[in-house]
mmCIF file of C-alpha atoms in Angstrom:
data_model
loop_
_atom_site.group_PDB
_atom_site.id
_atom_site.type_symbol
_atom_site.label_atom_id
_atom_site.label_comp_id
_atom_site.label_asym_id
_atom_site.label_seq_id
_atom_site.Cartn_x
_atom_site.Cartn_y
_atom_site.Cartn_z
ATOM 1 C CA MET A 22 11.552 7.979 -8.656
ATOM 2 C CA GLU A 23 11.980 11.217 -11.905
ATOM 3 C CA ALA A 24 9.032 10.832 -12.258
ATOM 4 C CA GLN A 25 7.799 11.262 -9.327
ATOM 5 C CA ASP A 26 9.250 13.821 -8.034
ATOM 6 C CA ASN A 27 7.812 15.867 -10.831
ATOM 7 C CA LEU A 28 4.629 15.224 -9.371
ATOM 8 C CA GLY A 29 5.388 15.466 -5.696
ATOM 9 C CA VAL A 30 5.175 12.623 -4.721
ATOM 10 C CA GLY A 31 7.434 11.261 -3.299
ATOM 11 C CA HIS A 32 10.047 12.176 -0.752
ATOM 12 C CA THR A 33 8.596 11.809 2.764
ATOM 13 C CA PRO A 34 8.859 12.267 6.661
ATOM 14 C CA LEU A 35 11.119 9.319 8.591
ATOM 15 C CA TYR A 36 9.667 9.736 11.865
ATOM 16 C CA LYS A 37 11.088 8.518 14.889
ATOM 17 C CA LEU A 38 8.559 7.256 17.020
ATOM 18 C CA HIS A 39 9.344 7.322 21.082
ATOM 19 C CA THR A 40 9.846 3.983 22.327
ATOM 20 C CA PRO A 41 10.834 1.483 25.528
ATOM 21 C CA ALA A 42 14.674 1.946 26.365
ATOM 22 C CA ASP A 43 14.423 -1.710 25.943
ATOM 23 C CA TYR A 44 13.365 -1.566 21.964
ATOM 24 C CA ALA A 45 14.327 -1.484 19.065
ATOM 25 C CA ALA A 46 14.255 2.531 17.928
ATOM 26 C CA VAL A 47 11.449 2.644 15.601
ATOM 27 C CA TYR A 48 10.792 4.714 12.721
ATOM 28 C CA VAL A 49 7.477 5.200 10.808
ATOM 29 C CA LYS A 50 7.779 5.989 7.076
ATOM 30 C CA LEU A 51 4.817 8.757 6.672
ATOM 31 C CA ASP A 52 3.646 8.552 3.245
ATOM 32 C CA TYR A 53 -0.146 10.100 4.580
ATOM 33 C CA LYS A 54 2.300 13.193 3.137
ATOM 34 C CA ASN A 55 2.039 12.602 0.104
ATOM 35 C CA PRO A 56 -0.506 14.950 -2.057
ATOM 36 C CA THR A 57 -3.514 13.121 -2.232
ATOM 37 C CA GLU A 58 -2.641 11.278 1.609
ATOM 38 C CA SER A 59 -2.138 8.431 0.604
ATOM 39 C CA THR A 60 1.014 5.982 -0.397
ATOM 40 C CA LYS A 61 -1.006 4.404 -3.216
ATOM 41 C CA ASP A 62 -0.398 7.380 -5.329
ATOM 42 C CA ARG A 63 3.526 6.619 -5.715
ATOM 43 C CA VAL A 64 1.926 3.181 -7.191
ATOM 44 C CA ALA A 65 -0.751 5.119 -9.538
ATOM 45 C CA VAL A 66 2.317 7.580 -11.259
ATOM 46 C CA GLU A 67 4.769 3.918 -12.215
ATOM 47 C CA ILE A 68 1.869 1.661 -12.900
ATOM 48 C CA ILE A 69 0.176 5.148 -15.605
ATOM 49 C CA ARG A 70 3.808 6.236 -16.143
ATOM 50 C CA GLN A 71 4.473 2.189 -17.229
ATOM 51 C CA ALA A 72 1.602 2.189 -19.233
ATOM 52 C CA LEU A 73 2.432 5.096 -21.449
ATOM 53 C CA ASN A 74 6.004 3.701 -21.946
ATOM 54 C CA HIS A 75 4.591 0.245 -23.413
ATOM 55 C CA ASP A 76 2.080 2.203 -25.160
ATOM 56 C CA LEU A 77 -0.829 0.154 -23.169
ATOM 57 C CA LEU A 78 -2.566 3.798 -22.221
ATOM 58 C CA GLN A 79 -1.817 7.137 -24.891
ATOM 59 C CA VAL A 80 -1.822 10.397 -23.735
ATOM 60 C CA ASN A 81 -5.780 11.801 -23.338
ATOM 61 C CA GLY A 82 -6.992 7.838 -23.758
ATOM 62 C CA THR A 83 -8.836 5.874 -20.246
ATOM 63 C CA LEU A 84 -7.694 3.808 -16.753
ATOM 64 C CA VAL A 85 -10.720 2.461 -15.535
ATOM 65 C CA GLU A 86 -10.469 0.491 -12.225
ATOM 66 C CA ALA A 87 -12.261 -0.759 -9.699
ATOM 67 C CA SER A 88 -11.724 1.072 -5.846
ATOM 68 C CA LYS A 89 -13.412 3.009 -3.164
ATOM 69 C CA LYS A 90 -10.644 3.630 -1.632
ATOM 70 C CA ASP A 91 -7.194 5.520 -1.865
ATOM 71 C CA PHE A 92 -5.820 4.059 -4.882
ATOM 72 C CA GLY A 93 -9.303 4.831 -6.547
ATOM 73 C CA LEU A 94 -8.077 9.305 -6.093
ATOM 74 C CA SER A 95 -4.410 8.676 -6.542
ATOM 75 C CA LEU A 96 -5.374 7.301 -10.251
ATOM 76 C CA THR A 97 -7.534 9.679 -10.814
ATOM 77 C CA VAL A 98 -5.555 12.749 -9.926
ATOM 78 C CA PHE A 99 -2.608 11.893 -10.823
ATOM 79 C CA ALA A 100 -4.187 10.407 -14.607
ATOM 80 C CA LYS A 101 -5.187 14.019 -15.400
ATOM 81 C CA LYS A 102 -1.959 15.146 -14.336
ATOM 82 C CA MET A 103 -0.831 12.725 -16.400
ATOM 83 C CA GLY A 104 -2.759 13.770 -19.268
ATOM 84 C CA CYS A 105 -4.647 11.145 -18.714
ATOM 85 C CA HIS A 106 -8.715 9.501 -17.603
ATOM 86 C CA ALA A 107 -9.534 7.809 -15.210
ATOM 87 C CA VAL A 108 -12.734 6.041 -14.471
ATOM 88 C CA ILE A 109 -13.731 3.918 -10.759
ATOM 89 C CA VAL A 110 -16.253 1.720 -10.803
ATOM 90 C CA MET A 111 -17.443 0.785 -7.602
ATOM 91 C CA PRO A 112 -20.773 -0.246 -5.400
ATOM 92 C CA GLU A 113 -23.951 2.078 -5.582
ATOM 93 C CA ASP A 114 -23.490 2.187 -1.550
ATOM 94 C CA ALA A 115 -20.205 4.164 -1.657
ATOM 95 C CA GLN A 116 -20.884 7.317 -2.330
ATOM 96 C CA ALA A 117 -18.880 9.379 0.202
ATOM 97 C CA GLN A 118 -16.591 7.998 -1.900
ATOM 98 C CA LYS A 119 -18.028 8.967 -4.918
ATOM 99 C CA ALA A 120 -18.792 12.627 -4.599
ATOM 100 C CA VAL A 121 -14.800 12.989 -4.264
ATOM 101 C CA ILE A 122 -13.435 11.526 -6.805
ATOM 102 C CA GLU A 123 -16.148 13.647 -9.231
ATOM 103 C CA ALA A 124 -14.493 16.753 -7.280
ATOM 104 C CA HIS A 125 -10.996 15.881 -8.193
ATOM 105 C CA GLY A 126 -12.743 15.178 -11.604
ATOM 106 C CA GLY A 127 -12.930 11.865 -11.664
ATOM 107 C CA GLN A 128 -15.717 9.604 -14.050
ATOM 108 C CA VAL A 129 -17.492 6.964 -11.428
ATOM 109 C CA VAL A 130 -19.072 3.429 -12.965
ATOM 110 C CA THR A 131 -22.183 1.875 -10.236
ATOM 111 C CA THR A 132 -22.622 -1.332 -9.719
ATOM 112 C CA SER A 133 -25.463 -3.135 -7.502
ATOM 113 C CA ALA A 134 -24.532 -3.340 -3.968
ATOM 114 C CA ASN A 135 -25.049 -6.601 -2.808
ATOM 115 C CA LEU A 136 -22.834 -7.290 -5.821
ATOM 116 C CA GLY A 137 -19.556 -5.855 -4.131
ATOM 117 C CA MET A 138 -16.704 -4.831 -4.997
ATOM 118 C CA GLU A 139 -16.608 -8.630 -7.316
ATOM 119 C CA GLY A 140 -18.881 -6.675 -9.390
ATOM 120 C CA ALA A 141 -17.526 -3.577 -9.574
ATOM 121 C CA ARG A 142 -13.816 -5.314 -10.296
ATOM 122 C CA LYS A 143 -15.972 -7.253 -12.947
ATOM 123 C CA LYS A 144 -18.135 -3.928 -14.518
ATOM 124 C CA ALA A 145 -14.368 -2.765 -14.158
ATOM 125 C CA GLN A 146 -12.804 -5.254 -16.579
ATOM 126 C CA LEU A 147 -15.854 -5.359 -19.198
ATOM 127 C CA LEU A 148 -15.609 -1.511 -19.322
ATOM 128 C CA ALA A 149 -11.584 -1.909 -21.266
ATOM 129 C CA ASP A 150 -13.136 -5.093 -23.408
ATOM 130 C CA GLU A 151 -15.705 -3.541 -24.477
ATOM 131 C CA LYS A 152 -13.638 -0.101 -24.878
ATOM 132 C CA GLY A 153 -10.024 -0.368 -24.988
ATOM 133 C CA TRP A 154 -8.764 1.210 -21.797
ATOM 134 C CA PHE A 155 -6.021 0.513 -19.403
ATOM 135 C CA MET A 156 -7.337 -1.220 -16.017
ATOM 136 C CA PRO A 157 -4.341 -0.622 -13.601
ATOM 137 C CA ASN A 158 -5.315 -3.803 -12.243
ATOM 138 C CA GLN A 159 -3.302 -3.066 -8.430
ATOM 139 C CA TYR A 160 -3.050 -6.418 -7.291
ATOM 140 C CA TYR A 161 -1.600 -8.075 -10.422
ATOM 141 C CA ASN A 162 0.612 -5.617 -11.752
ATOM 142 C CA PRO A 163 4.557 -5.364 -10.807
ATOM 143 C CA ALA A 164 4.936 -1.274 -11.407
ATOM 144 C CA ASN A 165 3.329 -1.806 -7.424
ATOM 145 C CA SER A 166 6.031 -2.930 -5.955
ATOM 146 C CA ASP A 167 8.050 -1.162 -8.759
ATOM 147 C CA ALA A 168 7.446 1.517 -6.942
ATOM 148 C CA HIS A 169 7.893 0.660 -3.573
ATOM 149 C CA GLU A 170 10.552 -1.243 -4.991
ATOM 150 C CA LYS A 171 12.587 1.989 -6.624
ATOM 151 C CA GLY A 172 10.920 4.778 -4.519
ATOM 152 C CA THR A 173 9.676 4.252 -1.188
ATOM 153 C CA GLY A 174 13.378 1.944 -0.161
ATOM 154 C CA PRO A 175 15.712 3.096 -1.211
ATOM 155 C CA GLU A 176 14.287 6.884 0.819
ATOM 156 C CA ILE A 177 14.204 5.163 3.232
ATOM 157 C CA ILE A 178 18.070 3.409 3.192
ATOM 158 C CA ALA A 179 19.051 7.308 2.751
ATOM 159 C CA ALA A 180 17.014 8.707 5.127
ATOM 160 C CA LEU A 181 18.691 6.206 8.202
ATOM 161 C CA ALA A 182 22.041 7.763 6.177
ATOM 162 C CA GLY A 183 24.394 4.590 6.062
ATOM 163 C CA LYS A 184 22.459 3.133 9.710
ATOM 164 C CA ARG A 185 22.112 -0.421 8.901
ATOM 165 C CA ILE A 186 17.583 -1.393 9.474
ATOM 166 C CA ASP A 187 16.896 -4.824 10.754
ATOM 167 C CA ALA A 188 13.442 -4.699 10.530
ATOM 168 C CA PHE A 189 10.461 -4.439 8.442
ATOM 169 C CA VAL A 190 7.463 -4.747 9.152
ATOM 170 C CA ALA A 191 3.746 -4.181 6.654
ATOM 171 C CA GLY A 192 0.709 -5.384 5.891
ATOM 172 C CA ILE A 193 -0.341 -6.913 2.830
ATOM 173 C CA ASN A 194 -2.937 -5.447 1.498
ATOM 174 C CA THR A 195 -1.833 -5.827 -2.198
ATOM 175 C CA GLY A 196 1.856 -6.883 -1.471
ATOM 176 C CA GLY A 197 3.193 -3.853 -3.091
ATOM 177 C CA THR A 198 4.764 -2.151 0.091
ATOM 178 C CA LEU A 199 6.077 -5.634 1.518
ATOM 179 C CA SER A 200 7.470 -7.078 -1.586
ATOM 180 C CA GLY A 201 8.992 -3.181 -2.497
ATOM 181 C CA VAL A 202 10.433 -2.449 0.258
ATOM 182 C CA GLY A 203 11.452 -5.964 0.971
ATOM 183 C CA HIS A 204 12.937 -6.780 -1.679
ATOM 184 C CA ALA A 205 15.145 -2.773 -1.566
ATOM 185 C CA LEU A 206 16.079 -3.812 2.130
ATOM 186 C CA LYS A 207 17.486 -7.074 1.955
ATOM 187 C CA GLU A 208 19.641 -5.947 -1.173
ATOM 188 C CA GLU A 209 21.319 -3.298 1.013
ATOM 189 C CA TRP A 210 21.655 -5.451 4.093
ATOM 190 C CA VAL A 211 22.306 -9.758 3.949
ATOM 191 C CA GLY A 212 19.870 -10.443 7.421
ATOM 192 C CA THR A 213 17.116 -7.652 7.024
ATOM 193 C CA GLN A 214 14.229 -8.942 8.698
ATOM 194 C CA VAL A 215 11.238 -8.753 6.543
ATOM 195 C CA VAL A 216 7.849 -8.717 8.774
ATOM 196 C CA ALA A 217 4.881 -9.300 7.277
ATOM 197 C CA LEU A 218 1.430 -8.836 9.237
ATOM 198 C CA SER A 219 -1.735 -10.794 8.717
ATOM 199 C CA ASN A 220 -5.152 -10.616 10.239
ATOM 200 C CA HIS A 221 -8.463 -12.262 10.830
ATOM 201 C CA HIS A 222 -8.130 -11.646 6.619
ATOM 202 C CA THR A 223 -4.884 -13.039 5.457
ATOM 203 C CA PRO A 224 -4.909 -16.321 6.598
ATOM 204 C CA PHE A 225 -3.083 -17.684 3.659
ATOM 205 C CA LEU A 226 -0.003 -16.202 5.099
ATOM 206 C CA GLN A 227 0.249 -19.557 6.861
ATOM 207 C CA GLN A 228 -0.531 -21.596 4.601
ATOM 208 C CA GLU A 229 0.159 -23.392 0.629
ATOM 209 C CA LYS A 230 -2.689 -22.751 -0.855
ATOM 210 C CA SER A 231 -4.411 -19.559 -1.390
ATOM 211 C CA GLN A 232 -8.472 -18.693 -0.070
ATOM 212 C CA PRO A 233 -11.580 -18.370 -1.972
ATOM 213 C CA TYR A 234 -11.341 -14.991 -4.005
ATOM 214 C CA SER A 235 -12.954 -11.960 -2.788
ATOM 215 C CA LEU A 236 -11.787 -8.274 -2.928
ATOM 216 C CA GLU A 237 -14.231 -7.824 -0.193
ATOM 217 C CA SER A 238 -11.584 -8.421 3.690
ATOM 218 C CA LEU A 239 -9.149 -6.025 3.814
ATOM 219 C CA GLY A 240 -6.459 -8.623 3.333
ATOM 220 C CA ASN A 241 -8.510 -9.779 0.568
ATOM 221 C CA GLY A 242 -9.029 -13.555 1.489
ATOM 222 C CA PHE A 243 -6.535 -14.270 -1.938
ATOM 223 C CA VAL A 244 -2.941 -14.540 -2.385
ATOM 224 C CA PRO A 245 -2.442 -11.165 -4.389
ATOM 225 C CA ASP A 246 -0.523 -11.918 -7.520
ATOM 226 C CA ILE A 247 2.847 -9.235 -7.178
ATOM 227 C CA LEU A 248 2.961 -10.788 -2.847
ATOM 228 C CA ASP A 249 6.816 -12.522 -3.136
ATOM 229 C CA ARG A 250 5.825 -15.134 -0.321
ATOM 230 C CA ASP A 251 10.000 -15.186 -0.940
ATOM 231 C CA ILE A 252 10.801 -11.579 1.218
ATOM 232 C CA TYR A 253 8.769 -12.542 4.881
ATOM 233 C CA ASP A 254 10.420 -13.806 6.711
ATOM 234 C CA GLU A 255 7.564 -14.186 9.899
ATOM 235 C CA VAL A 256 3.793 -13.882 10.133
ATOM 236 C CA LEU A 257 2.469 -11.899 13.166
ATOM 237 C CA GLN A 258 -0.812 -11.883 14.132
ATOM 238 C CA LEU A 259 -2.758 -8.936 14.569
ATOM 239 C CA ASP A 260 -3.784 -7.878 17.438
ATOM 240 C CA LEU A 261 -6.692 -5.513 16.117
ATOM 241 C CA ALA A 262 -7.543 -3.766 19.694
ATOM 242 C CA ALA A 263 -3.924 -3.247 20.697
ATOM 243 C CA ALA A 264 -2.986 -1.737 17.787
ATOM 244 C CA GLN A 265 -6.360 0.449 17.812
ATOM 245 C CA LYS A 266 -5.590 1.267 21.500
ATOM 246 C CA LEU A 267 -1.469 2.534 21.173
ATOM 247 C CA GLY A 268 -2.209 3.604 18.182
ATOM 248 C CA SER A 269 -4.217 6.503 19.549
ATOM 249 C CA GLU A 270 -1.382 6.977 21.877
ATOM 250 C CA VAL A 271 0.461 7.336 19.955
ATOM 251 C CA ALA A 272 -1.149 10.171 17.277
ATOM 252 C CA ARG A 273 -1.595 11.653 20.690
ATOM 253 C CA ARG A 274 1.903 11.535 21.875
ATOM 254 C CA GLU A 275 3.654 12.511 18.497
ATOM 255 C CA GLY A 276 1.387 14.546 16.855
ATOM 256 C CA ILE A 277 1.277 12.225 13.555
ATOM 257 C CA VAL A 278 -1.801 11.466 12.173
ATOM 258 C CA VAL A 279 -2.329 7.417 12.543
ATOM 259 C CA LYS A 280 -5.560 6.529 10.633
ATOM 260 C CA ALA A 281 -6.108 2.283 10.520
ATOM 261 C CA LYS A 282 -3.437 1.024 8.618
ATOM 262 C CA ALA A 283 -0.749 2.739 9.807
ATOM 263 C CA ALA A 284 -1.692 2.082 13.581
ATOM 264 C CA GLU A 285 -2.188 -1.243 13.251
ATOM 265 C CA ASN A 286 1.307 -0.847 10.941
ATOM 266 C CA ILE A 287 3.220 0.795 14.274
ATOM 267 C CA TRP A 288 1.431 -2.191 16.202
ATOM 268 C CA ALA A 289 3.390 -4.760 14.539
ATOM 269 C CA ALA A 290 6.686 -2.428 14.669
ATOM 270 C CA TYR A 291 6.410 -2.054 18.377
ATOM 271 C CA GLN A 292 6.316 -6.225 19.008
ATOM 272 C CA VAL A 293 9.258 -6.995 16.334
ATOM 273 C CA ALA A 294 11.328 -3.785 18.250
ATOM 274 C CA ARG A 295 10.750 -5.101 22.143
ATOM 275 C CA HIS A 296 11.805 -8.790 20.692
ATOM 276 C CA LEU A 297 14.955 -7.371 19.095
ATOM 277 C CA GLY A 298 15.578 -4.315 21.994
ATOM 278 C CA PRO A 299 18.006 -1.508 21.209
ATOM 279 C CA GLY A 300 20.835 -1.054 19.513
ATOM 280 C CA LYS A 301 18.581 -2.199 16.703
ATOM 281 C CA ILE A 302 15.455 -0.402 13.735
ATOM 282 C CA VAL A 303 13.061 -0.846 13.513
ATOM 283 C CA VAL A 304 11.160 0.331 10.303
ATOM 284 C CA THR A 305 7.328 0.678 8.983
ATOM 285 C CA ILE A 306 4.977 3.240 6.531
ATOM 286 C CA ALA A 307 1.581 4.939 7.617
ATOM 287 C CA PRO A 308 0.250 4.813 4.625
#
């Protein structure tokens, strides 16, 4: 994506992990190599770019989003690079995250810790409505999955130089990575499997209706609007203890950074690789 290229986002390494001889090959997209060490950089750039192109946000304008994780930092950094201003809303007990945002020139608005992230989201929406600010709404904004369909997916395909990818594995979170990369790979190869990693926060993956709305949990407990529920072929239930153990082993053996989300994705990729066997290729992401 040209907009991302100009900002140093994307084109992160695709790293081949060491696996047992009877496993499929496992590759991990090292998206922590993006400028703020997060795949959310891709999403922030694409959302801001589309908002500017569609006059939802103007240069020197302001965007507002509720976040106490990576997305808030990504928005802060790239809003500034793209000529805009970011206001990030988070609970008052998120002091470490607040300090990071402010250190990068972002403005932070805090809400009651008792209200959690749902309270922060409501405050962000109120500010957007009252002041006419643009709200990215990453769980509902299709530019989120666009970033991965136009960027991450094609990068993975190009890095493997024509080799068929038999399976892609990722957790849900907003649904953007799974949907976007899944679409790109299925467009390239009929029959590529997309495996969704589920945990105790994402029971909706195996049910017809969403669970009660909550932004507190890792998996959110609701169906993200941008998640294409037709894109994944299988749901794999997370074994958190096993994922943490494997993540530590992989970090030590490979010399790469394996944070919690990456450990979970790598564990899931190994399960799929064991099932597929030699001669196949499984890809996941270290977000």
